[in-house]
Short mmCIF file of C-alpha atoms in Angstrom, two decimals:
data_model
loop_
_atom_site.label_atom_id
_atom_site.label_comp_id
_atom_site.label_asym_id
_atom_site.label_seq_id
_atom_site.Cartn_x
_atom_site.Cartn_y
_atom_site.Cartn_z
CA MET A 1288 -69.68 -33.14 16.99
CA VAL A 1289 -71.80 -31.09 14.46
CA GLY A 1290 -73.55 -27.74 14.35
CA LYS A 1291 -73.22 -23.98 14.50
CA TYR A 1292 -72.54 -22.24 17.76
CA LYS A 1293 -72.16 -18.86 19.48
CA ILE A 1294 -69.55 -18.56 22.22
CA ILE A 1295 -69.56 -15.47 24.54
CA VAL A 1296 -66.73 -15.05 26.94
CA LYS A 1297 -67.04 -12.10 29.39
CA ASN A 1298 -64.73 -10.74 32.11
CA ARG A 1299 -64.88 -7.48 34.01
CA ARG A 1300 -63.38 -5.44 31.17
CA VAL A 1301 -64.41 -7.00 27.93
CA VAL A 1302 -66.86 -9.36 26.04
CA PHE A 1303 -65.71 -11.72 23.34
CA GLN A 1304 -68.06 -13.21 20.85
CA LEU A 1305 -67.26 -16.01 18.33
CA ASN A 1306 -69.55 -17.69 15.85
CA ILE A 1307 -68.17 -21.20 15.12
CA GLU A 1308 -69.49 -23.66 12.42
CA ARG A 1309 -66.46 -25.83 11.49
CA ASN A 1310 -64.22 -28.26 13.40
CA ILE A 1311 -61.17 -26.02 12.89
CA THR A 1312 -61.34 -22.25 13.39
CA ILE A 1313 -58.27 -19.97 13.16
CA ILE A 1314 -58.21 -16.66 15.05
CA LYS A 1315 -55.67 -14.25 13.64
CA GLY A 1316 -54.81 -10.69 14.52
CA LYS A 1317 -52.00 -8.31 15.31
CA SER A 1318 -50.61 -7.90 18.86
CA ALA A 1319 -52.88 -6.18 21.35
CA THR A 1320 -56.14 -7.29 19.62
CA GLY A 1321 -57.42 -9.36 22.53
CA LYS A 1322 -56.35 -12.92 21.48
CA THR A 1323 -54.21 -13.55 24.58
CA THR A 1324 -56.81 -11.89 26.75
CA LEU A 1325 -59.40 -14.34 25.39
CA ILE A 1326 -57.26 -17.42 26.20
CA ASN A 1327 -56.42 -16.09 29.65
CA ALA A 1328 -60.05 -15.54 30.44
CA LEU A 1329 -60.83 -19.07 29.34
CA ARG A 1330 -57.98 -20.51 31.46
CA ASN A 1331 -58.95 -18.52 34.50
CA TYR A 1332 -62.56 -19.82 34.29
CA GLU A 1333 -61.35 -23.43 33.80
CA ASP A 1334 -59.13 -23.03 36.95
CA LEU A 1335 -61.36 -20.95 39.20
CA LYS A 1336 -64.88 -21.14 37.76
CA GLU A 1337 -67.16 -18.34 39.11
CA LYS A 1338 -64.33 -17.12 41.37
CA SER A 1339 -62.47 -15.98 38.27
CA GLY A 1340 -64.84 -13.13 37.47
CA VAL A 1341 -65.35 -14.74 33.97
CA THR A 1342 -68.60 -15.88 32.55
CA ILE A 1343 -69.03 -18.09 29.55
CA SER A 1344 -72.17 -18.64 27.49
CA SER A 1345 -71.57 -21.78 25.39
CA ALA A 1346 -73.64 -24.83 24.49
CA LYS A 1347 -70.54 -27.01 24.93
CA ALA A 1348 -67.67 -27.14 27.48
CA CYS A 1349 -64.75 -24.97 26.76
CA HIS A 1350 -61.11 -26.15 27.43
CA VAL A 1351 -57.65 -24.56 26.89
CA LEU A 1352 -55.20 -27.11 25.56
CA TYR A 1353 -51.55 -26.52 26.66
CA GLY A 1354 -48.67 -28.38 28.31
CA ASN A 1355 -46.65 -31.52 27.71
CA ASP A 1356 -49.72 -33.72 28.28
CA TRP A 1357 -51.72 -32.14 25.46
CA GLN A 1358 -52.12 -35.63 23.66
CA GLU A 1359 -53.67 -37.15 26.75
CA LYS A 1360 -56.10 -34.19 27.15
CA ILE A 1361 -57.29 -34.45 23.52
CA ALA A 1362 -57.94 -38.20 24.09
CA LYS A 1363 -59.85 -37.36 27.20
CA TRP A 1364 -61.96 -34.44 26.07
CA SER A 1365 -65.01 -34.86 23.86
CA ASP A 1366 -67.99 -32.83 22.60
CA SER A 1367 -66.08 -29.71 23.52
CA PHE A 1368 -64.57 -26.45 22.24
CA ILE A 1369 -60.85 -26.68 22.63
CA PHE A 1370 -58.94 -23.40 22.52
CA LEU A 1371 -55.23 -23.25 21.75
CA ASP A 1372 -52.69 -20.44 21.81
CA GLU A 1373 -49.87 -19.97 19.35
CA GLY A 1374 -47.31 -20.23 22.26
CA ASN A 1375 -47.84 -24.05 21.98
CA GLU A 1376 -45.34 -25.21 19.36
CA PHE A 1377 -47.15 -28.58 19.01
CA ILE A 1378 -49.95 -26.94 17.05
CA LYS A 1379 -47.64 -26.82 14.08
CA SER A 1380 -46.74 -30.60 14.19
CA GLU A 1381 -47.96 -33.57 12.18
CA ASP A 1382 -48.60 -35.25 15.56
CA PHE A 1383 -51.18 -32.69 16.49
CA ALA A 1384 -52.84 -33.03 13.08
CA LYS A 1385 -53.05 -36.76 13.65
CA ALA A 1386 -54.31 -36.28 17.15
CA ILE A 1387 -57.25 -34.25 16.36
CA LYS A 1388 -58.44 -36.39 13.41
CA GLY A 1389 -61.59 -38.33 14.30
CA THR A 1390 -62.18 -36.52 17.62
CA ASP A 1391 -65.48 -35.25 18.70
CA ASN A 1392 -64.40 -31.64 19.28
CA TYR A 1393 -64.17 -28.21 17.54
CA TYR A 1394 -60.74 -26.68 17.77
CA ILE A 1395 -60.26 -22.89 17.98
CA ILE A 1396 -56.59 -21.97 17.41
CA VAL A 1397 -55.23 -18.50 18.12
CA THR A 1398 -52.28 -17.95 15.82
CA ARG A 1399 -50.62 -15.61 13.46
CA GLU A 1400 -48.90 -18.41 11.64
CA ASN A 1401 -50.34 -20.60 8.80
CA LEU A 1402 -50.81 -24.18 9.83
CA TYR A 1403 -50.00 -26.13 6.56
CA GLN A 1404 -50.64 -29.49 8.19
CA LEU A 1405 -54.34 -28.72 8.85
CA PRO A 1406 -57.07 -28.63 6.16
CA TYR A 1407 -58.99 -25.53 7.37
CA SER A 1408 -61.37 -23.38 5.24
CA VAL A 1409 -60.74 -19.92 4.06
CA ASN A 1410 -64.11 -19.11 5.75
CA SER A 1411 -62.97 -20.30 9.18
CA ILE A 1412 -60.20 -17.73 9.50
CA LEU A 1413 -61.41 -14.98 11.87
CA GLU A 1414 -60.06 -11.67 12.92
CA LEU A 1415 -61.10 -9.17 15.56
CA ARG A 1416 -63.53 -6.56 14.43
CA LYS A 1417 -64.08 -3.68 16.85
CA THR A 1418 -67.62 -2.78 17.50
CA THR A 1419 -69.07 0.56 18.57
CA SER A 1420 -68.42 -0.43 22.07
CA ARG A 1421 -64.84 -0.65 23.25
CA PHE A 1422 -65.89 -3.41 25.69
CA LYS A 1423 -67.07 -5.86 22.97
CA CYS A 1424 -64.82 -7.87 20.67
CA THR A 1425 -66.39 -9.72 17.79
CA TYR A 1426 -64.31 -12.05 15.60
CA ASN A 1427 -65.57 -12.15 11.97
CA LYS A 1428 -64.33 -13.68 8.71
CA THR A 1429 -61.01 -12.41 7.53
CA TYR A 1430 -61.55 -12.90 3.79
CA PRO A 1431 -64.41 -12.01 1.45
CA CYS A 1432 -66.43 -14.91 -0.06
CA TYR A 1433 -65.17 -15.99 -3.49
CA ASP A 1434 -67.86 -18.52 -4.27
CA LYS A 1435 -69.03 -16.92 -7.58
CA VAL A 1436 -67.66 -15.02 -10.57
CA GLU A 1437 -70.42 -12.66 -11.80
CA GLY A 1438 -70.75 -12.73 -15.57
CA PHE A 1439 -68.42 -15.68 -15.90
CA LYS A 1440 -69.72 -16.82 -19.25
CA GLU A 1441 -69.04 -13.39 -20.84
CA ARG A 1442 -65.78 -12.87 -18.88
CA LEU A 1443 -64.24 -16.15 -20.13
CA LYS A 1444 -62.92 -14.27 -23.19
CA GLU A 1445 -60.95 -12.09 -20.81
CA PHE A 1446 -58.78 -14.91 -19.35
CA ASP A 1447 -55.58 -16.02 -20.80
CA ASP A 1448 -55.04 -18.93 -18.41
CA ILE A 1449 -57.01 -20.92 -15.73
CA ILE A 1450 -55.06 -22.34 -12.78
CA THR A 1451 -56.70 -25.21 -10.98
CA GLU A 1452 -55.57 -26.57 -7.67
CA ASP A 1453 -54.97 -30.23 -8.87
CA SER A 1454 -55.05 -32.47 -11.97
CA ASN A 1455 -58.02 -34.42 -10.98
CA SER A 1456 -61.76 -34.28 -11.95
CA GLY A 1457 -61.92 -30.47 -11.50
CA PHE A 1458 -59.10 -29.97 -13.88
CA ASP A 1459 -60.92 -32.12 -16.44
CA MET A 1460 -63.99 -29.91 -16.18
CA PHE A 1461 -62.17 -26.59 -16.40
CA SER A 1462 -59.92 -27.87 -19.20
CA ALA A 1463 -63.05 -28.53 -21.18
CA ILE A 1464 -64.38 -25.07 -20.56
CA ALA A 1465 -60.93 -23.53 -21.29
CA ASN A 1466 -60.54 -25.45 -24.56
CA GLU A 1467 -63.99 -24.29 -25.73
CA ASN A 1468 -62.90 -20.74 -25.18
CA ASN A 1469 -59.24 -20.99 -26.34
CA ILE A 1470 -57.83 -20.56 -22.93
CA LYS A 1471 -54.96 -22.42 -21.46
CA CYS A 1472 -55.75 -24.61 -18.27
CA ILE A 1473 -52.86 -25.21 -15.89
CA SER A 1474 -52.77 -27.55 -12.89
CA ALA A 1475 -50.83 -26.25 -9.85
CA ASN A 1476 -50.55 -29.94 -8.73
CA GLY A 1477 -51.56 -29.11 -5.24
CA LYS A 1478 -52.70 -26.22 -3.18
CA SER A 1479 -49.26 -25.48 -1.83
CA ASN A 1480 -48.18 -24.59 -5.42
CA ILE A 1481 -50.90 -22.25 -6.32
CA TYR A 1482 -49.20 -19.08 -5.19
CA PHE A 1483 -46.04 -19.91 -7.14
CA CYS A 1484 -48.07 -20.66 -10.28
CA ILE A 1485 -49.68 -17.32 -9.93
CA ASP A 1486 -46.52 -15.43 -9.24
CA ASN A 1487 -44.60 -17.02 -12.09
CA ASN A 1488 -47.30 -16.64 -14.67
CA ASN A 1489 -46.88 -13.80 -17.18
CA ALA A 1490 -50.33 -13.84 -18.46
CA GLU A 1491 -52.35 -10.63 -18.40
CA LYS A 1492 -55.54 -12.18 -16.92
CA ILE A 1493 -55.67 -15.37 -14.69
CA LEU A 1494 -58.64 -17.16 -13.20
CA VAL A 1495 -57.56 -19.19 -10.11
CA ILE A 1496 -59.83 -21.96 -8.99
CA ALA A 1497 -59.26 -23.90 -5.75
CA ASP A 1498 -61.16 -25.71 -2.99
CA GLY A 1499 -61.98 -23.15 -0.42
CA ALA A 1500 -62.90 -25.76 2.25
CA ALA A 1501 -59.21 -26.66 2.71
CA LEU A 1502 -57.28 -23.74 1.40
CA GLY A 1503 -57.05 -21.80 4.57
CA ALA A 1504 -53.25 -22.12 5.20
CA GLU A 1505 -52.46 -20.96 1.70
CA MET A 1506 -54.95 -18.06 1.59
CA GLU A 1507 -52.77 -15.31 3.13
CA LYS A 1508 -50.12 -15.49 0.37
CA ILE A 1509 -52.75 -15.80 -2.43
CA TYR A 1510 -54.91 -13.05 -1.05
CA ASN A 1511 -52.06 -10.63 -0.57
CA TYR A 1512 -50.90 -11.18 -4.17
CA TYR A 1513 -54.49 -10.82 -5.35
CA ILE A 1514 -54.97 -7.42 -3.53
CA LEU A 1515 -51.80 -6.07 -5.25
CA HIS A 1516 -52.76 -7.55 -8.71
CA GLN A 1517 -56.57 -7.35 -9.03
CA ASP A 1518 -56.18 -6.36 -12.66
CA LYS A 1519 -54.54 -9.71 -13.17
CA VAL A 1520 -56.08 -12.28 -10.91
CA VAL A 1521 -59.67 -13.41 -10.36
CA LEU A 1522 -60.38 -15.76 -7.54
CA TYR A 1523 -63.03 -18.51 -7.50
CA LEU A 1524 -62.97 -20.52 -4.26
CA PRO A 1525 -66.05 -22.84 -4.05
CA GLU A 1526 -66.16 -25.30 -1.10
CA SER A 1527 -64.91 -28.05 -3.43
CA PHE A 1528 -65.46 -29.30 -6.96
CA GLU A 1529 -67.88 -31.90 -5.55
CA TRP A 1530 -69.80 -29.13 -3.85
CA LEU A 1531 -69.94 -27.28 -7.21
CA ILE A 1532 -71.38 -30.34 -8.94
CA MET A 1533 -74.05 -30.94 -6.46
CA SER A 1534 -74.87 -27.31 -6.06
CA SER A 1535 -75.27 -26.84 -9.81
CA GLY A 1536 -78.04 -29.48 -9.87
CA ILE A 1537 -76.27 -32.02 -11.98
CA VAL A 1538 -76.61 -34.58 -9.15
CA THR A 1539 -79.35 -33.97 -6.62
CA ASP A 1540 -81.69 -35.53 -4.23
CA LYS A 1541 -83.36 -34.60 -0.93
CA GLU A 1542 -80.48 -35.59 1.21
CA ILE A 1543 -77.90 -33.63 -0.96
CA GLU A 1544 -80.22 -30.61 -0.87
CA ALA A 1545 -80.43 -30.83 3.06
CA ILE A 1546 -76.68 -31.19 3.46
CA LEU A 1547 -75.79 -28.34 1.02
CA LYS A 1548 -78.32 -26.06 2.85
CA ASP A 1549 -77.00 -26.80 6.32
CA THR A 1550 -73.63 -28.47 6.05
CA ALA A 1551 -72.47 -27.73 9.68
CA ASN A 1552 -75.19 -30.04 10.98
CA TYR A 1553 -73.91 -32.97 8.92
CA ALA A 1554 -70.16 -32.56 8.92
CA ASP A 1555 -69.45 -35.01 11.83
CA THR A 1556 -65.99 -34.31 13.09
CA LYS A 1557 -65.56 -37.96 13.83
CA LYS A 1558 -65.82 -38.82 10.16
CA TYR A 1559 -64.58 -35.68 8.38
CA LEU A 1560 -61.58 -33.44 9.09
CA SER A 1561 -62.97 -30.93 6.53
CA TRP A 1562 -66.20 -30.16 4.63
CA GLU A 1563 -64.35 -31.01 1.47
CA GLN A 1564 -64.17 -34.70 2.71
CA LEU A 1565 -67.91 -34.74 3.36
CA PHE A 1566 -68.76 -33.38 -0.11
CA THR A 1567 -66.46 -35.97 -1.82
CA LYS A 1568 -67.97 -38.95 0.20
CA LEU A 1569 -71.52 -37.74 -0.42
CA LEU A 1570 -71.14 -37.37 -4.17
CA GLU A 1571 -69.29 -40.72 -4.45
CA ASP A 1572 -71.91 -42.45 -2.48
CA LYS A 1573 -74.95 -40.94 -4.33
CA THR A 1574 -73.50 -41.93 -7.75
CA ALA A 1575 -72.00 -45.31 -6.91
CA GLY A 1576 -72.77 -47.99 -9.47
CA ASN A 1577 -74.74 -45.54 -11.66
CA PHE A 1578 -74.08 -44.15 -15.14
CA ASN A 1579 -73.03 -40.94 -13.61
CA GLN A 1580 -70.60 -42.56 -11.05
CA TYR A 1581 -68.25 -39.88 -9.79
CA HIS A 1582 -64.50 -40.46 -9.55
CA LYS A 1583 -62.24 -37.88 -8.09
CA LYS A 1584 -59.22 -38.85 -10.06
CA LYS A 1585 -60.78 -38.94 -13.53
CA LEU A 1586 -64.06 -37.16 -14.37
CA ASN A 1587 -66.80 -39.34 -15.88
CA LYS A 1588 -67.60 -38.17 -19.36
CA TYR A 1589 -71.22 -37.68 -18.38
CA TYR A 1590 -70.24 -34.47 -16.51
CA LEU A 1591 -68.67 -33.12 -19.58
CA GLN A 1592 -71.94 -33.20 -21.58
CA LYS A 1593 -72.85 -29.71 -22.73
CA GLU A 1594 -75.99 -29.36 -20.53
CA ASN A 1595 -73.87 -30.27 -17.45
CA VAL A 1596 -71.11 -28.00 -18.34
CA ASP A 1597 -73.66 -25.18 -18.79
CA LYS A 1598 -74.98 -25.95 -15.20
CA ILE A 1599 -71.45 -25.56 -13.82
CA ILE A 1600 -71.05 -22.30 -15.64
CA ASN A 1601 -74.36 -20.98 -14.33
CA LYS A 1602 -73.51 -22.07 -10.78
CA ILE A 1603 -70.10 -20.27 -11.06
CA GLU A 1604 -71.99 -17.16 -12.17
CA GLY A 1605 -74.05 -17.39 -8.90
CA TYR A 1606 -77.35 -18.72 -10.35
CA LYS A 1607 -79.20 -21.18 -8.15
#
């Protein structure tokens, strides 16, 4: 399943609208914000159809997943939107993460908890936004977009430390940039350690760099810390390091340009559990056997040439 979709669910009292573009979407929100009402409306329609008083506008079938037979239902349903409520304990399990991998569905999960076993994007976490009409509920992105750092080249001298998500190719690139500017570059050794690296760091100014495409479960802690310490922390959350390389123009062709422009229509859920996986596979395939062959574990020195580092810096600053 690929693509961007709008789903509208309407009953006698309220209209819900969601814009979906990734295979995993998280709907958050406090009590009494309509989350349970949305799920109940979908279940009523699934059970009673038109007699339920619910109407659904959707390009794909909508199902609500619950019960002890949830694995059998996932195996049976395809090309569908599957909604889940936080009352189902299985959504926090490794079995659930394994079950949805490689399926032909989009999953919309209503929960206030962070699902650490799933690689979902910071951009696919939605919250209720009240409109001017009390009858309409629209779910929009919870977090601002952190895909650039304006004036990055000039601001480098402000940072004492750069914290990267891991110790792979991205760390190699940002270590080179850090060394050039007398900054310390630190690997968090995994996204689950980023918050602790920030919290335990005594530097006055820190730049945090992580792959936004799979950081969703960690974002709440990081964002809450950032809000309280905006004088200390700057966030840069591109989709992934591979996305950054291709978006910067270091490696490009027509297919890359098309995928970067409209990723939702290429991120086949049967192949990729997150957009991060798509970008990695794309860059590896496009450079395979060439002088610029990309390796995730260790960065090819080609990418550390000054002109390529400058392209990365320009992209971080937001230049196309």
